[in-house]
Short mmCIF file of C-alpha atoms in Angstrom, two decimals:
data_model
loop_
_atom_site.label_atom_id
_atom_site.label_comp_id
_atom_site.label_asym_id
_atom_site.label_seq_id
_atom_site.Cartn_x
_atom_site.Cartn_y
_atom_site.Cartn_z
CA GLU A 1292 26.83 28.72 -15.61
CA THR A 1293 30.11 27.81 -13.95
CA ALA A 1294 28.33 25.99 -11.12
CA PHE A 1295 26.32 23.97 -13.65
CA GLU A 1296 29.50 23.05 -15.51
CA GLU A 1297 31.30 22.01 -12.32
CA ALA A 1298 28.38 19.78 -11.36
CA GLY A 1299 28.49 18.09 -14.77
CA LEU A 1300 25.05 19.42 -15.72
CA TYR A 1301 25.98 21.77 -18.54
CA ASP A 1302 28.32 21.74 -21.51
CA PRO A 1303 28.53 25.18 -23.17
CA THR A 1304 29.93 23.62 -26.35
CA SER A 1305 26.90 21.36 -26.88
CA PRO A 1306 24.55 22.21 -29.79
CA THR A 1307 21.68 22.19 -27.26
CA ALA A 1308 23.53 24.26 -24.64
CA ALA A 1309 21.04 27.15 -24.72
CA ASP A 1310 18.07 24.82 -24.20
CA ARG A 1311 19.83 22.98 -21.34
CA LEU A 1312 20.80 26.26 -19.67
CA ALA A 1313 17.21 27.55 -19.88
CA ALA A 1314 15.93 24.31 -18.32
CA LEU A 1315 18.48 24.44 -15.50
CA ARG A 1316 17.72 28.08 -14.71
CA TYR A 1317 13.97 27.36 -14.69
CA MET A 1318 14.40 24.52 -12.19
CA ILE A 1319 16.76 26.55 -9.97
CA ASP A 1320 14.37 29.52 -10.04
CA HIS A 1321 11.54 27.19 -8.90
CA GLY A 1322 13.35 25.80 -5.88
CA THR A 1323 15.45 22.86 -7.09
CA SER A 1324 19.00 22.94 -5.76
CA ILE A 1325 22.07 22.04 -7.79
CA ALA A 1326 22.60 19.14 -5.37
CA TYR A 1327 19.21 17.66 -6.30
CA LEU A 1328 19.83 18.26 -10.00
CA LYS A 1329 23.19 16.49 -9.72
CA ALA A 1330 21.56 13.59 -7.85
CA GLY A 1331 19.01 13.22 -10.63
CA ASN A 1332 21.63 13.53 -13.33
CA ASP A 1333 23.75 10.88 -11.60
CA ARG A 1334 20.74 8.56 -11.95
CA GLY A 1335 20.70 9.33 -15.66
CA ARG A 1336 17.53 11.44 -15.39
CA LEU A 1337 18.22 15.13 -14.88
CA PHE A 1338 14.58 16.00 -14.25
CA ALA A 1339 14.30 13.37 -11.51
CA GLY A 1340 16.19 15.89 -9.38
CA GLN A 1341 13.29 18.30 -9.67
CA THR A 1342 10.84 15.59 -8.58
CA MET A 1343 13.09 14.65 -5.65
CA SER A 1344 13.21 18.30 -4.62
CA VAL A 1345 9.41 18.60 -4.63
CA LEU A 1346 8.98 15.33 -2.69
CA TRP A 1347 11.66 15.90 -0.05
CA GLY A 1348 12.53 19.60 -0.04
CA ASP A 1349 15.28 20.83 2.27
CA ILE A 1350 15.48 17.71 4.43
CA GLU A 1351 18.23 16.12 6.48
CA TRP A 1352 19.77 12.96 5.01
CA LEU A 1353 21.12 10.24 7.28
CA THR A 1354 23.20 7.10 7.12
CA LEU A 1355 21.50 3.80 7.89
CA GLY A 1356 23.26 3.66 11.23
CA GLU A 1357 21.95 7.11 12.17
CA VAL A 1358 18.42 6.07 11.23
CA ALA A 1359 18.72 2.95 13.39
CA ASP A 1360 19.99 4.97 16.35
CA ARG A 1361 17.19 7.52 16.15
CA ALA A 1362 14.53 4.84 15.65
CA GLY A 1363 15.75 2.75 18.56
CA LEU A 1364 16.38 -0.28 16.34
CA ASP A 1365 19.42 -2.51 16.07
CA GLU A 1366 21.19 -1.71 12.79
CA ASP A 1367 21.27 -5.37 11.76
CA THR A 1368 17.49 -5.55 12.25
CA LEU A 1369 17.03 -2.46 10.10
CA ARG A 1370 19.22 -3.99 7.40
CA ARG A 1371 16.86 -6.98 7.37
CA LEU A 1372 13.67 -4.91 7.32
CA ARG A 1373 14.52 -2.38 4.63
CA PRO A 1374 14.85 -4.97 1.82
CA ALA A 1375 11.46 -6.36 2.85
CA CYS A 1376 10.06 -2.96 1.84
CA GLY A 1377 11.88 -3.13 -1.49
CA LEU A 1378 14.42 -0.47 -0.45
CA PRO A 1379 18.03 -0.87 -1.64
CA GLU A 1380 21.07 -1.04 0.60
CA PRO A 1381 22.33 2.55 1.07
CA GLY A 1382 25.85 1.50 2.08
CA GLY A 1383 27.56 4.14 4.15
CA GLU A 1384 26.07 7.05 2.23
CA ARG A 1385 23.69 9.63 3.65
CA ALA A 1386 20.89 8.30 1.45
CA CYS A 1387 18.04 7.93 3.97
CA PRO A 1388 15.65 10.88 4.49
CA ALA A 1389 15.31 11.79 8.16
CA VAL A 1390 11.55 11.21 8.07
CA GLU A 1391 12.32 7.53 7.49
CA VAL A 1392 13.02 7.40 11.23
CA GLU A 1393 9.26 7.59 11.86
CA LEU A 1394 8.68 4.46 9.78
CA TRP A 1395 11.22 2.45 11.75
CA GLN A 1396 10.03 3.76 15.10
CA ALA A 1397 6.62 2.32 14.17
CA ALA A 1398 8.37 -0.88 13.05
CA ALA A 1399 10.10 -1.20 16.43
CA ALA A 1400 6.73 -0.96 18.18
CA ALA A 1401 5.25 -3.50 15.76
CA ILE A 1402 8.06 -5.98 16.44
CA ALA A 1403 7.25 -5.80 20.13
CA LEU A 1404 3.60 -6.51 19.34
CA VAL A 1405 3.66 -9.13 16.55
CA GLY A 1406 7.29 -10.15 16.12
CA GLU A 1407 9.83 -9.50 13.36
CA GLU A 1408 8.79 -12.39 11.12
CA SER A 1409 5.15 -11.27 10.91
CA LEU A 1410 6.20 -7.65 10.45
CA SER A 1411 8.55 -8.60 7.59
CA GLY A 1412 5.69 -10.28 5.74
CA PHE A 1413 3.55 -7.19 6.19
CA LEU A 1414 6.36 -4.91 5.02
CA ARG A 1415 6.77 -6.99 1.86
CA SER A 1416 3.10 -6.38 1.04
CA LEU A 1417 3.44 -2.69 1.88
CA GLY A 1418 6.60 -2.31 -0.17
CA ALA A 1419 5.10 -4.10 -3.17
CA ALA A 1420 2.03 -1.84 -3.05
CA ALA A 1421 4.20 1.28 -2.75
CA SER A 1422 6.46 0.18 -5.62
CA ALA A 1423 3.48 -0.57 -7.88
CA SER A 1424 1.88 2.77 -7.01
CA ALA A 1425 5.10 4.65 -7.73
CA GLU A 1426 5.58 2.95 -11.11
CA ALA A 1427 1.93 3.49 -12.06
CA THR A 1428 2.23 7.18 -11.15
CA LEU A 1429 5.34 7.72 -13.26
CA ALA A 1430 3.91 5.73 -16.15
CA LEU A 1431 0.84 7.96 -16.07
CA ALA A 1432 3.05 11.05 -16.14
CA ARG A 1433 5.13 9.64 -18.99
CA ASP A 1434 2.09 8.76 -21.09
CA ALA A 1435 0.51 12.16 -20.48
CA ASN A 1436 3.62 14.15 -21.43
CA PRO A 1437 2.66 16.17 -24.54
CA LEU A 1438 6.10 17.65 -25.10
CA SER A 1439 8.21 14.55 -25.66
CA TRP A 1440 11.85 15.67 -25.59
CA GLN A 1441 11.60 18.46 -28.15
CA SER A 1442 12.70 21.05 -25.62
CA GLU A 1443 14.31 20.52 -22.21
CA ALA A 1444 13.19 23.94 -21.09
CA ALA A 1445 9.56 23.24 -21.96
CA TYR A 1446 9.80 19.80 -20.39
CA ALA A 1447 11.18 21.27 -17.16
CA GLU A 1448 8.11 23.47 -16.85
CA TRP A 1449 5.72 20.59 -17.55
CA ALA A 1450 7.61 18.23 -15.24
CA LEU A 1451 7.33 20.64 -12.31
CA GLY A 1452 3.55 20.44 -12.55
CA GLY A 1453 3.83 16.66 -12.72
CA ALA A 1454 6.08 16.56 -9.65
CA ARG A 1455 3.64 18.68 -7.68
CA LEU A 1456 0.86 16.28 -8.65
CA ILE A 1457 2.99 13.29 -7.56
CA GLU A 1458 3.40 15.02 -4.20
CA GLN A 1459 -0.36 14.58 -3.62
CA ILE A 1460 -0.35 10.81 -4.24
CA PRO A 1461 0.52 9.82 -0.62
CA ARG A 1462 -2.56 11.71 0.58
CA ALA A 1463 -4.71 9.87 -1.94
CA LEU A 1464 -3.24 6.54 -0.83
CA ASP A 1465 -3.93 7.40 2.80
CA LEU A 1466 -7.58 8.13 2.01
CA LEU A 1467 -7.98 4.99 -0.11
CA PHE A 1468 -6.43 2.89 2.66
CA ARG A 1469 -8.91 4.23 5.21
CA LEU A 1470 -11.78 3.52 2.84
CA HIS A 1471 -10.60 -0.03 2.17
CA VAL A 1472 -10.08 -1.05 5.82
CA PRO A 1473 -13.79 -1.74 6.53
CA LEU A 1474 -14.17 -3.51 3.18
CA ALA A 1475 -11.25 -5.79 4.05
CA GLY A 1476 -12.83 -6.37 7.45
CA ASP A 1477 -16.02 -7.57 5.78
CA ARG A 1478 -13.99 -10.20 3.94
CA ILE A 1479 -11.53 -11.51 6.54
CA LEU A 1480 -12.12 -10.07 10.01
CA ARG A 1481 -14.43 -12.89 11.07
CA TYR A 1482 -11.71 -15.28 9.95
CA ALA A 1483 -9.23 -13.54 12.25
CA GLU A 1484 -11.65 -13.81 15.18
CA ALA A 1485 -12.52 -17.48 14.66
CA PRO A 1486 -10.14 -19.20 12.23
CA GLU A 1487 -11.55 -22.64 12.88
CA GLU A 1488 -14.91 -21.54 11.45
CA PHE A 1489 -14.06 -19.07 8.70
CA THR A 1490 -11.36 -20.58 6.49
CA GLU A 1491 -13.66 -21.31 3.57
CA PHE A 1492 -13.38 -18.95 0.62
CA THR A 1493 -14.21 -19.13 -3.05
CA VAL A 1494 -11.31 -18.24 -5.32
CA GLY A 1495 -11.61 -17.38 -9.00
CA PHE A 1496 -9.13 -16.88 -11.82
CA VAL A 1497 -9.68 -15.36 -15.24
CA ASP A 1498 -7.05 -15.99 -17.94
CA LEU A 1499 -6.75 -14.19 -21.24
CA VAL A 1500 -6.81 -16.87 -23.91
CA ASP A 1501 -4.04 -16.87 -26.52
CA SER A 1502 -2.44 -13.76 -25.04
CA THR A 1503 0.86 -14.48 -26.80
CA SER A 1504 -0.71 -13.99 -30.22
CA VAL A 1505 -2.38 -10.81 -28.96
CA VAL A 1506 1.04 -9.39 -28.11
CA GLU A 1507 2.44 -10.48 -31.48
CA ARG A 1508 -0.29 -8.92 -33.59
CA LEU A 1509 -0.57 -5.64 -31.71
CA GLY A 1510 1.94 -2.82 -31.51
CA PRO A 1511 3.47 -1.87 -28.16
CA GLN A 1512 1.01 0.95 -27.51
CA GLU A 1513 -2.00 -1.21 -28.30
CA VAL A 1514 -0.70 -3.98 -26.04
CA VAL A 1515 -0.37 -1.51 -23.18
CA ARG A 1516 -3.88 -0.22 -23.84
CA ALA A 1517 -5.34 -3.72 -24.10
CA MET A 1518 -3.78 -4.86 -20.81
CA ALA A 1519 -4.86 -1.63 -19.11
CA ASP A 1520 -8.39 -2.34 -20.33
CA PHE A 1521 -8.17 -5.88 -18.91
CA ALA A 1522 -7.13 -4.46 -15.54
CA ARG A 1523 -9.96 -1.92 -15.67
CA LEU A 1524 -12.53 -4.57 -16.59
CA ALA A 1525 -11.28 -6.84 -13.80
CA SER A 1526 -11.56 -4.06 -11.23
CA THR A 1527 -15.02 -3.01 -12.46
CA SER A 1528 -16.30 -6.59 -12.36
CA ALA A 1529 -15.02 -7.09 -8.81
CA VAL A 1530 -16.51 -3.86 -7.48
CA SER A 1531 -19.89 -4.40 -9.12
CA SER A 1532 -20.18 -7.96 -7.80
CA GLY A 1533 -18.65 -7.49 -4.37
CA ALA A 1534 -15.60 -9.77 -4.71
CA ARG A 1535 -12.03 -8.67 -4.13
CA LEU A 1536 -9.57 -8.33 -6.98
CA VAL A 1537 -6.62 -9.89 -5.19
CA LYS A 1538 -4.03 -9.32 -7.89
CA LEU A 1539 -3.27 -9.13 -11.59
CA ILE A 1540 -0.54 -11.48 -12.77
CA GLY A 1541 0.26 -10.56 -16.36
CA ASP A 1542 -2.68 -11.88 -18.37
CA GLU A 1543 -4.48 -13.34 -15.36
CA ALA A 1544 -6.73 -11.90 -12.64
CA MET A 1545 -7.40 -13.48 -9.24
CA PHE A 1546 -10.53 -12.87 -7.15
CA ALA A 1547 -11.68 -14.08 -3.73
CA HIS A 1548 -14.63 -13.79 -1.37
CA ARG A 1549 -16.39 -15.83 1.27
CA ASP A 1550 -19.55 -15.73 -0.86
CA PRO A 1551 -19.28 -18.04 -3.92
CA ILE A 1552 -22.02 -16.12 -5.73
CA CYS A 1553 -19.96 -12.90 -5.57
CA VAL A 1554 -16.98 -14.64 -7.14
CA ALA A 1555 -19.11 -16.39 -9.78
CA ARG A 1556 -20.67 -13.10 -10.83
CA THR A 1557 -17.28 -11.40 -11.00
CA VAL A 1558 -15.65 -14.14 -13.06
CA GLY A 1559 -18.65 -14.41 -15.40
CA GLU A 1560 -18.86 -10.65 -15.94
CA LEU A 1561 -15.15 -10.37 -16.72
CA VAL A 1562 -15.15 -13.27 -19.18
CA ALA A 1563 -18.15 -11.73 -20.96
CA ALA A 1564 -16.57 -8.26 -20.98
CA VAL A 1565 -13.35 -9.57 -22.51
CA ALA A 1566 -15.35 -11.37 -25.21
CA ASP A 1567 -16.78 -7.99 -26.27
CA HIS A 1568 -13.39 -6.23 -26.29
CA ALA A 1569 -12.07 -5.04 -29.64
CA LEU A 1570 -8.45 -6.09 -29.07
CA LEU A 1571 -8.48 -9.03 -26.66
CA ARG A 1572 -9.10 -12.50 -28.08
CA GLY A 1573 -11.19 -13.87 -25.22
CA ALA A 1574 -10.93 -15.25 -21.71
CA ARG A 1575 -11.75 -18.30 -19.59
CA GLY A 1576 -12.45 -18.65 -15.89
CA GLY A 1577 -11.96 -21.17 -13.10
CA MET A 1578 -13.32 -21.25 -9.54
CA ALA A 1579 -12.90 -23.44 -6.47
CA THR A 1580 -14.22 -23.32 -2.92
CA GLY A 1581 -12.31 -24.54 0.09
CA ALA A 1582 -9.77 -23.77 2.77
CA VAL A 1583 -7.61 -20.68 2.35
CA VAL A 1584 -5.38 -18.61 4.59
CA PRO A 1585 -5.59 -14.81 4.09
CA ALA A 1586 -2.05 -13.49 4.66
CA GLN A 1587 0.02 -10.50 3.57
CA GLY A 1588 -2.79 -9.21 1.37
CA ASP A 1589 -2.96 -12.48 -0.56
CA TYR A 1590 -4.64 -15.87 -0.20
CA PHE A 1591 -2.96 -19.27 0.10
CA GLY A 1592 -4.19 -22.83 0.24
CA PRO A 1593 -5.54 -25.75 -1.80
CA ALA A 1594 -8.55 -23.82 -3.12
CA VAL A 1595 -6.25 -21.23 -4.70
CA ASN A 1596 -4.20 -23.87 -6.49
CA LEU A 1597 -7.31 -25.76 -7.58
CA ALA A 1598 -9.00 -22.66 -9.01
CA ALA A 1599 -5.88 -21.80 -11.03
CA ARG A 1600 -5.66 -25.32 -12.45
CA ILE A 1601 -9.37 -25.37 -13.31
CA ALA A 1602 -9.08 -22.06 -15.18
CA GLY A 1603 -6.49 -23.66 -17.43
CA GLN A 1604 -8.98 -26.35 -18.48
CA GLY A 1605 -11.49 -23.97 -20.03
CA ARG A 1606 -11.99 -22.90 -23.62
CA PHE A 1607 -12.84 -19.46 -25.02
CA GLY A 1608 -15.68 -17.96 -23.02
CA GLU A 1609 -15.99 -20.87 -20.57
CA VAL A 1610 -16.20 -20.66 -16.79
CA LEU A 1611 -15.51 -23.94 -14.98
CA CYS A 1612 -15.61 -24.75 -11.29
CA ASP A 1613 -15.40 -27.57 -8.78
CA THR A 1614 -18.49 -29.32 -7.42
CA ALA A 1615 -18.35 -27.41 -4.11
CA THR A 1616 -18.68 -24.07 -5.91
CA ALA A 1617 -21.39 -25.38 -8.23
CA ALA A 1618 -23.41 -26.61 -5.25
CA ALA A 1619 -23.05 -23.24 -3.51
CA ILE A 1620 -24.22 -21.20 -6.51
CA GLY A 1621 -26.91 -23.71 -7.43
CA SER A 1622 -26.17 -24.06 -11.14
CA GLY A 1623 -23.88 -25.73 -13.65
CA GLU A 1624 -23.42 -28.61 -16.07
CA GLU A 1625 -21.16 -31.50 -15.12
CA ILE A 1626 -18.51 -32.18 -17.78
CA GLY A 1627 -16.65 -35.04 -16.15
CA ALA A 1628 -13.49 -35.43 -14.10
CA ARG A 1629 -10.05 -34.33 -15.26
CA ARG A 1630 -6.58 -34.83 -13.96
CA LEU A 1631 -5.03 -31.57 -12.81
CA ARG A 1632 -1.35 -30.96 -12.22
CA GLY A 1633 -0.51 -31.14 -8.53
CA PHE A 1634 -3.63 -33.11 -7.56
CA ALA A 1635 -3.49 -36.88 -7.09
CA ASP A 1636 -7.14 -37.63 -7.86
CA PRO A 1637 -9.18 -36.57 -10.91
CA CYS A 1638 -11.28 -33.50 -10.20
CA PRO A 1639 -14.97 -33.44 -11.29
CA LEU A 1640 -15.58 -30.18 -13.17
CA VAL A 1641 -18.76 -28.20 -13.76
CA ARG A 1642 -19.39 -25.68 -16.53
CA VAL A 1643 -21.21 -22.63 -15.14
#
């Protein structure tokens, strides 16, 4: 008990002292050190120490300079690359796990191959994916917690199981990455081999209509469930039609593929699925075909901007597109030209 008190983890005069002591003893008995518990408590989340212990175990911690030395990287270069991954500045503290050296050894080799600028763009994509995966994992654990905060001792036991499950996530990500590599190749590899011939993609956007009122009329839990359903429907539509779900941006989903028919099916299926949803008000879609540049896991170019603007022109349940997309899919009803923000000339639109 004295060690817990000295670490600032335990106050014997607290009304919940017995519960806190039982939780601390449980975590110590199952391999979490006082140092990890203190680190978690310093973050304002005592039980984060238990998760950190499961993820890292008895590992050596290094300063940034020591990591740079072991990785064979200039320290200034490392200080530029770490933020690209979304990692905070550790200062002079021993806050870097020794296994991080492997990451930066690979980065040093990549710089020699593709250059620091290209690597930084890649690391930003990697860091964003890792951050999103980490938040989604913890949100899942939070939502699944049946114990709330009624008992710290009971929560400690439940949280250990959650931490051990989190430990398996990197293996799942590794497998999913390997499975997605050939699928990504189907979409963009030919572009990489012959950029002058394979820059044409079809891009689609689906917006939730009147999403502000949806948020206002639903409670927080229902909003979370509704947006999770939108993400699920977007992913299902993309997989079933063959397009790629590039990203979800709040109440909007972006899709892309070299085949306009794949994108048209995806956008149409998602708009129809949202129309049948019990909580969402409805959706509209926009598509455009033209030059894009696949980069950093995203797509850039005039067709992307045009598709986004076209989506904003639709009404509930409508899917609109430019004439190039309509010609490629072989269907649609011309509805006239409209001026779109960012485009000098009026754009002829087609209702699919």
